[in-house]
Short mmCIF file of C-alpha atoms in Angstrom, two decimals:
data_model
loop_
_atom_site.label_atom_id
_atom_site.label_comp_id
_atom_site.label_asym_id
_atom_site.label_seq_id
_atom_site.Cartn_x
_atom_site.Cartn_y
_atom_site.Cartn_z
CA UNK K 1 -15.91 3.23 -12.69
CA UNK K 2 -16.00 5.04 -9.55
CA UNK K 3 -12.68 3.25 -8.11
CA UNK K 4 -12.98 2.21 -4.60
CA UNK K 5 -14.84 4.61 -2.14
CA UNK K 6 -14.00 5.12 1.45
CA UNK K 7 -15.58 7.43 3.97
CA UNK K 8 -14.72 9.44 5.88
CA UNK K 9 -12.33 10.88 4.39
CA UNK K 10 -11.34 12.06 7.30
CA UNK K 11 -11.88 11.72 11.27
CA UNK K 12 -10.83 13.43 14.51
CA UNK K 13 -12.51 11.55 17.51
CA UNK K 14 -12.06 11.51 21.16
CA UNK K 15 -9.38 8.75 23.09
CA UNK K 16 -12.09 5.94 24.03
CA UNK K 17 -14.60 6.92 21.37
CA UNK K 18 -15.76 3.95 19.00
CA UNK K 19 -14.25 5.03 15.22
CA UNK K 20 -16.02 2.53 12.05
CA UNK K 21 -14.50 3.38 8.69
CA UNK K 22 -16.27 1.88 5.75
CA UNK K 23 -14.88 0.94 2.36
CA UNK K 24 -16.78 0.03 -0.97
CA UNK K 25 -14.64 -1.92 -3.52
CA UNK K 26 -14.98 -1.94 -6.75
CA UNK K 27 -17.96 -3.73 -8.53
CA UNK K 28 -16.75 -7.34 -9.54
CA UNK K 29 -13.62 -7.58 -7.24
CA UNK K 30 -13.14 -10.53 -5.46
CA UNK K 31 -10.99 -9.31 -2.91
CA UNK K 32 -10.58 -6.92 -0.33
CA UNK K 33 -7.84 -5.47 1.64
CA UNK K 34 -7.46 -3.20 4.70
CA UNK K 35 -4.04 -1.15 5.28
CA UNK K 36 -2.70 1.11 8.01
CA UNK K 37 -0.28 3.36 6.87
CA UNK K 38 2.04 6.03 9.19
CA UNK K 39 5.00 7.58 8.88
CA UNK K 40 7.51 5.17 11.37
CA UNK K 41 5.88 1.85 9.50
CA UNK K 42 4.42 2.41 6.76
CA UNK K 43 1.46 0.50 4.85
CA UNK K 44 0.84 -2.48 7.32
CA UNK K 45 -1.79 -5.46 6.20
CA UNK K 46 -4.48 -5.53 8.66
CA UNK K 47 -6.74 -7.90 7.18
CA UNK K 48 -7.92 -9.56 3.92
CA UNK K 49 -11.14 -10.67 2.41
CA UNK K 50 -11.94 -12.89 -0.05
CA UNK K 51 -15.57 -13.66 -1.67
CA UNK K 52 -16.61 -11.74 1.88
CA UNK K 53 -14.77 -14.60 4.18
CA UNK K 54 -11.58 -13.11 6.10
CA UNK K 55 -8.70 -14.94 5.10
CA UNK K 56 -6.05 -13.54 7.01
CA UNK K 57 -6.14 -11.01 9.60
CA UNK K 58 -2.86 -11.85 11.41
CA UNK K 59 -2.24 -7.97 11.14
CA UNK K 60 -4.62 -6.86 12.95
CA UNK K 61 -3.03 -5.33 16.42
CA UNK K 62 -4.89 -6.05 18.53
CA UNK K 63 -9.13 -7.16 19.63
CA UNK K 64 -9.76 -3.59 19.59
CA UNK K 65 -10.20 -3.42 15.94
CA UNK K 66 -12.75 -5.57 14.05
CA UNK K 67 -13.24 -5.89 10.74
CA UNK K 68 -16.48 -7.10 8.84
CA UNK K 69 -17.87 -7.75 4.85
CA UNK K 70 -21.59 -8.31 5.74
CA UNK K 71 -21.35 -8.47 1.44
CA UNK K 72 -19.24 -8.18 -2.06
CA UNK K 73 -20.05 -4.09 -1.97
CA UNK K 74 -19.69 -3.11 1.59
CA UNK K 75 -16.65 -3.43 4.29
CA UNK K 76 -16.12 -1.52 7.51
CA UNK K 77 -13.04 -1.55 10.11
CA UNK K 78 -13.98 -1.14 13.51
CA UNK K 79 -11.97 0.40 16.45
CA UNK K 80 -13.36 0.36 20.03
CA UNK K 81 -12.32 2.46 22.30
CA UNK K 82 -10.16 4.05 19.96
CA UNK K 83 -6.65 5.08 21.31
CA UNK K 84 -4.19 8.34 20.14
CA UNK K 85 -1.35 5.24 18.50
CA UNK K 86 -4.47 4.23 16.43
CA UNK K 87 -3.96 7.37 14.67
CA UNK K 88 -2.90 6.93 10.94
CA UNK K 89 -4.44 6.90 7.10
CA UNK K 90 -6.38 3.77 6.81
CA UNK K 91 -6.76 2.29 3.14
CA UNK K 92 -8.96 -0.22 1.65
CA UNK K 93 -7.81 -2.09 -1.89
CA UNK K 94 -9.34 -4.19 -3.77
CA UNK K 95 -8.33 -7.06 -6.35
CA UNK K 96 -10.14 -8.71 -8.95
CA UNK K 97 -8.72 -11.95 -8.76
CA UNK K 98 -8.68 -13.71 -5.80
CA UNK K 99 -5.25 -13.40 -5.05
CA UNK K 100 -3.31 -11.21 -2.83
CA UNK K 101 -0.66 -10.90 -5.12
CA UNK K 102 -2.82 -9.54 -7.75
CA UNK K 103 -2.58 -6.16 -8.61
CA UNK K 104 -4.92 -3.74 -5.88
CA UNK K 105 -7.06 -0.92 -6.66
CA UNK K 106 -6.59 1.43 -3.28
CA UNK K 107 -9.14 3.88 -2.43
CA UNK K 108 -8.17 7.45 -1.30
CA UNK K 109 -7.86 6.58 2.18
CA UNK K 110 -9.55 7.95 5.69
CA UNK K 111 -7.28 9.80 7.96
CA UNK K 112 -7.52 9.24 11.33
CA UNK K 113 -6.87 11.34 14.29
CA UNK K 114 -7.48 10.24 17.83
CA UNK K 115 -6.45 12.70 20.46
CA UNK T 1 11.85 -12.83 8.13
CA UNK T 2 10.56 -11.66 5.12
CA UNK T 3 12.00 -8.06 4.22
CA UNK T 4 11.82 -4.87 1.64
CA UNK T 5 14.60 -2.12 2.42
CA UNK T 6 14.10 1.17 0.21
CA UNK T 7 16.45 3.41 -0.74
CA UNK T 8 17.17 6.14 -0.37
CA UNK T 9 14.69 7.47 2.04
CA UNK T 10 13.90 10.73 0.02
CA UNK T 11 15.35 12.04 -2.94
CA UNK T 12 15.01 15.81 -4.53
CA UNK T 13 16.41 16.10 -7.56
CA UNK T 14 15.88 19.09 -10.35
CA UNK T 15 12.87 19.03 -13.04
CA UNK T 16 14.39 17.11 -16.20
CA UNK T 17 16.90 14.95 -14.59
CA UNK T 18 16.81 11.27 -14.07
CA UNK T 19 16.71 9.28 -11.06
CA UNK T 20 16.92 5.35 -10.16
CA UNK T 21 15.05 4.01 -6.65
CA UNK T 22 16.57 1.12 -4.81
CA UNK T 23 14.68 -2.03 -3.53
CA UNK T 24 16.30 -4.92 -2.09
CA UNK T 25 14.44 -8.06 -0.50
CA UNK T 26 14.71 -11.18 1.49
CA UNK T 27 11.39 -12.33 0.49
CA UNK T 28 11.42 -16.13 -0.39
CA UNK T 29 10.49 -17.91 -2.26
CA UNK T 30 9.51 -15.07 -4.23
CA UNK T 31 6.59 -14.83 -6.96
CA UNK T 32 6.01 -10.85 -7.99
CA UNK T 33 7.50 -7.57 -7.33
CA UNK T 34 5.62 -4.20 -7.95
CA UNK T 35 6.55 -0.27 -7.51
CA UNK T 36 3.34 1.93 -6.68
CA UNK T 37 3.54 5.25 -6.78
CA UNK T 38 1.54 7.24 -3.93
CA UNK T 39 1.18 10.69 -4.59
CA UNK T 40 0.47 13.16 -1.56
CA UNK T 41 -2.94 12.39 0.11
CA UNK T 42 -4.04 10.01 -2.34
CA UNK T 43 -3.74 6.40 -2.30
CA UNK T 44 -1.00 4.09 -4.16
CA UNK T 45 -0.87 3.50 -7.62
CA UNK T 46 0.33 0.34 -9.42
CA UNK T 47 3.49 1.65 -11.76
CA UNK T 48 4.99 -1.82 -12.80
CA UNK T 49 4.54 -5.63 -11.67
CA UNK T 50 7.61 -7.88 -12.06
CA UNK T 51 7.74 -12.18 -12.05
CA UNK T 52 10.93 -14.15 -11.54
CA UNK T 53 11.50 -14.56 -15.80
CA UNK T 54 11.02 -10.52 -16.36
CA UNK T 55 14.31 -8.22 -16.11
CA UNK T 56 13.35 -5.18 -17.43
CA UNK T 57 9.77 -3.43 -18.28
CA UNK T 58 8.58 -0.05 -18.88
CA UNK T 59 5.48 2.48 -18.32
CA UNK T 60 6.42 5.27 -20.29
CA UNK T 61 8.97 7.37 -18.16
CA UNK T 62 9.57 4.49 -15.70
CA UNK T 63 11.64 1.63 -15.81
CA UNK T 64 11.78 -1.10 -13.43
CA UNK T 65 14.41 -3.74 -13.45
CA UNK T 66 14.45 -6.85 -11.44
CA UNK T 67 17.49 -9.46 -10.62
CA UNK T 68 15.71 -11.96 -8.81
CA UNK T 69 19.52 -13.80 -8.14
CA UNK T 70 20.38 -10.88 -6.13
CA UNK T 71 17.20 -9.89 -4.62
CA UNK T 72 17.23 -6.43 -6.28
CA UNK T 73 15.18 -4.02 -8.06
CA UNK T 74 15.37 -0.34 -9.31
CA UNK T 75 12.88 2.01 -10.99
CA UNK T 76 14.64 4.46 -12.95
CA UNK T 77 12.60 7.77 -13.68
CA UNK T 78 13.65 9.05 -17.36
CA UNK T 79 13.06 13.26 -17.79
CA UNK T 80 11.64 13.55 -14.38
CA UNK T 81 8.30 15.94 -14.02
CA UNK T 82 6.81 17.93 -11.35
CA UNK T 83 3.99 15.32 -11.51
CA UNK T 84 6.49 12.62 -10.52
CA UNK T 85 6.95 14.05 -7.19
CA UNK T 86 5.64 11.05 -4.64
CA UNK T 87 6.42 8.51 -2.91
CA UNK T 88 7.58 5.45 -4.55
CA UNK T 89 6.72 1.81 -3.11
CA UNK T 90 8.20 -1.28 -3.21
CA UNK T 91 5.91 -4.59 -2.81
CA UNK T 92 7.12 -8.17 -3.25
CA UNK T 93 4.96 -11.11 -3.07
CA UNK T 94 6.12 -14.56 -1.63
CA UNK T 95 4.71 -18.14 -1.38
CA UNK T 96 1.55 -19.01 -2.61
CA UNK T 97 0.64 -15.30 -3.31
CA UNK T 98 -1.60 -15.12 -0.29
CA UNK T 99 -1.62 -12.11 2.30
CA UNK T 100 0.90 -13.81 4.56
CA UNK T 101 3.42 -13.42 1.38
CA UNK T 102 2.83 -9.77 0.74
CA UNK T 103 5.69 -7.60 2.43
CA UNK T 104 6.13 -3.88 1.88
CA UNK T 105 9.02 -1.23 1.75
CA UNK T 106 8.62 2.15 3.96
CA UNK T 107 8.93 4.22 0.52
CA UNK T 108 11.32 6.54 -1.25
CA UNK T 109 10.23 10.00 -1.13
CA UNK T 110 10.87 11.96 -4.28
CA UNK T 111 10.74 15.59 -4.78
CA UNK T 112 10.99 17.13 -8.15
CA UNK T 113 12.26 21.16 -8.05
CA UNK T 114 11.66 22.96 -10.82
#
């Protein structure tokens, strides 16, 4: 198994630019997870899928960034117009159960630089 | 509010000694704990998962304990390697086990000399 697969693995864009990172979970999971992580806070929860249906996406900061499963193999986090505090390594996970406390599978992550 | 504190911060210890990570929590009412280990670059690794009836369980060189009546856990690193130079995460899960119930520590940063 491949593990979950994120691209890019990394990305330097422009302050304003629009940035979409894409994630593909592994085969079978039910769930899916998106993660910001930085230095000052750490991994933060952005948002969380389940059978393709956002459950919870109380962490996301703010209606610049979108997130979308169009289906079970394919999720991508949006962020338009991009700003330099959005910089950070973005992960996706994935569960098989449907579960957030079930164990997560996290990709290697896409690291983001907005200047 | 639901909280994870980590300690300490970072650690560096020598190649072949043994260490023990902090995690406390406020997290209630609680339903798992975890340590993942992230290693430079890469993305974080499940190490242990703990309920409220486990106190003790092993993967290999780790050991994670859990006292659920005083909201603490450790992971104790046995004969530490220059592999085992990460960061080490704490995770606890709350309520129902939804998203809302997972809260996260910042991390102990370990560095392994040789």
């Amino acid at each position: 198994d491949a593990g979950v697969i994120q691209s890019p693995r990394h990305e330097v864009t422009e302050m304003g630019q629009e940035v979409t990172l894409r994630c593909k979970p592994i085969s079978g999971h039910n769930s899916l997870f998106w993660y910001r992580q930085t230095m000052m806070r750490g991994l933060e929860l952005l948002i969380y899928f389940n059978n393709n249906v956002p459950i919870d996406d109380s962490g996301m900061p703010e209606d610049r960034f979108s997130a979308k499963m169009p289906n079970a193999s394919f999720s991508t986090l949006k962020i338009q117009p991009s700003e330099p505090r959005d910089s950070a390594v973005y992960f996706c996970a994935s569960t098989p159960s449907g579960l957030a406390a079930g164990t997560q599978y996290f990709g290697p992550g896409t690291r983001l630089l907005v200047l | 509010k639901n909280q994870v504190e980590q300690s300490p911060q970072s650690l560096i210890i020598l190649e072949g000694k043994n260490c023990t990570l902090q995690c406390n929590y406020t997290v209630s009412p609680f339903s798992n704990l975890r340590w993942y280990k992230q290693d430079t670059g890469r993305g974080p690794v499940s190490l242990t998962i703990m309920t409220f009836s486990e106190n003790t369980k092993s993967n290999g060189r780790y050991t994670a304990t859990l006292d659920a009546d005083t909201k603490q856990s450790s992971l104790h690193i046995t004969a530490s390697q220059l592999s085992d130079s990460a960061s080490y995460i704490c995770v606890v899960s709350g309520s129902g086990g939804g998203a809302d119930g997972l809260t996260f520590g910042k991390g102990t940063h370990l560095i392994i000399q040789p």
